[in-house]
């Protein structure tokens, strides 16, 4: 059989064709004097803690694009499954998409097994995906939830390493938040104490780190119940203006008034209906 | 606000700048490690257990990039499970070491991790294998990680053939204590795993219980 084109078997492995294109684009924009838009990062403070009956996850709500705040109230605690939530630091798009992909796969897995998903499963899926991309997906995550084996908390790094710990912090404000945890963490805290500790840790990040700010979101996960408190604490409320630039009508005197009529002729009137069949 | 780069995220790769050691004695092996994981200048986990099980009587000690080492250990754990079901009995330590070596060698340009494999099997008793850079060699003892460079002299001078189980454990603790003091990337607590025919024993030694030397 004669064919005009020779079909080639699809090559396996990665296709790096776009790398050259990206390098050319970068060069062109630099010679033109402008720069490519930088990825929006959530320079962040996120943390999690295991308490007596479950886990408490906390996050600030500032998203930065370089030195400008792009979003004053973004949501960094993402849904993975009814009993598992995940805070994300790093590149905002990466954390958003990664958690959505794993949430979707985990729901299919849970339907296949017929059981509530386990936190360790979500951890494995996330770390295997991030390792596959060798750190190019900039997602640093705090994964927490309650399953049949009790409460679990994991921290997951962009290159694919994970740590299972009773308290974790991530993001640019992680050192400030970890200082609070190292001082005041005790095993088997009560729910109110745990919420207060997480709130204080995020507050430390917000007030001592330039990349974190605005409000504090909390997510309390216990067996059978999830409390998504957004916002838990409006740490940075906008102040009330004491002065005003509004002037009363008549402040400016009118010297003269000229009215010109525009005579317009109606040429054509047509009504087009949308085809909704 | 001073000029310059804005708030930086910690996106350096997470490393287990480490001290790991494994020693063979008659009838088993002793493995030891510190517990510090760093990302740049910050310590991100001060209690990580770097002695990872590959099978009931075979453990490996992780060093280098945390992600690479963890992934290698998990992959080999899975491969050993399949292998041991296929042969219908417990796998040999050299099988585990060969699986680790195969990954280390094939991906030597991409991965940056060194795993020391040690364990006990029925055929050859206690064995220690080093798999650095894709080689496979059986040794009476092996050390690895950034802290190991500070204690090569100590282990070469102090190792004696035919040490008993307790002497080996003391030797491992002494080495770890010295390395953790001198190496900034090693620290925290010491983890000790002793494997013999009958059991696998895991122990945590707090800093205050580690042996003390000059200036400590």
mmCIF file of N, CA, C and O in Angstrom, chain A residues 8 34 36 62 206 232 239 249 256-257 273:
data_model
loop_
_atom_site.group_PDB
_atom_site.id
_atom_site.type_symbol
_atom_site.label_atom_id
_atom_site.label_comp_id
_atom_site.label_asym_id
_atom_site.label_seq_id
_atom_site.Cartn_x
_atom_site.Cartn_y
_atom_site.Cartn_z
ATOM 1 N N UNK A 8 6.040 7.460 11.682
ATOM 2 C CA UNK A 8 7.141 7.044 12.559
ATOM 3 C C UNK A 8 6.542 6.583 13.878
ATOM 4 O O UNK A 8 5.624 7.219 14.390
ATOM 5 N N UNK A 34 12.006 44.292 27.728
ATOM 6 C CA UNK A 34 11.064 43.881 28.770
ATOM 7 C C UNK A 34 11.434 42.483 29.250
ATOM 8 O O UNK A 34 12.321 41.846 28.703
ATOM 9 N N UNK A 36 10.081 38.527 30.780
ATOM 10 C CA UNK A 36 8.962 37.596 30.796
ATOM 11 C C UNK A 36 8.288 37.658 32.173
ATOM 12 O O UNK A 36 8.944 37.896 33.175
ATOM 13 N N UNK A 62 -1.451 35.372 51.790
ATOM 14 C CA UNK A 62 -0.862 36.323 50.845
ATOM 15 C C UNK A 62 -0.198 35.588 49.693
ATOM 16 O O UNK A 62 0.555 34.646 49.905
ATOM 17 N N UNK A 206 3.561 35.597 59.609
ATOM 18 C CA UNK A 206 2.983 36.768 58.960
ATOM 19 C C UNK A 206 3.722 38.027 59.366
ATOM 20 O O UNK A 206 4.039 38.881 58.525
ATOM 21 N N UNK A 232 -9.853 32.429 60.042
ATOM 22 C CA UNK A 232 -9.927 32.187 61.485
ATOM 23 C C UNK A 232 -9.589 33.458 62.234
ATOM 24 O O UNK A 232 -10.135 33.737 63.293
ATOM 25 N N UNK A 239 -7.560 49.557 57.896
ATOM 26 C CA UNK A 239 -8.000 50.612 58.815
ATOM 27 C C UNK A 239 -9.114 51.454 58.229
ATOM 28 O O UNK A 239 -9.436 51.355 57.049
ATOM 29 N N UNK A 249 -22.291 68.800 46.551
ATOM 30 C CA UNK A 249 -22.737 69.359 45.265
ATOM 31 C C UNK A 249 -22.876 70.855 45.417
ATOM 32 O O UNK A 249 -23.458 71.348 46.382
ATOM 33 N N UNK A 256 -21.143 79.221 33.307
ATOM 34 C CA UNK A 256 -22.078 79.230 32.165
ATOM 35 C C UNK A 256 -22.353 77.796 31.742
ATOM 36 O O UNK A 256 -21.616 76.895 32.060
ATOM 37 N N UNK A 257 -23.486 77.610 30.994
ATOM 38 C CA UNK A 257 -23.906 76.261 30.610
ATOM 39 C C UNK A 257 -24.359 76.313 29.164
ATOM 40 O O UNK A 257 -25.160 77.168 28.775
ATOM 41 N N UNK A 273 -31.645 36.322 17.397
ATOM 42 C CA UNK A 273 -31.784 35.414 18.546
ATOM 43 C C UNK A 273 -30.691 34.352 18.489
ATOM 44 O O UNK A 273 -30.295 33.916 17.424
#
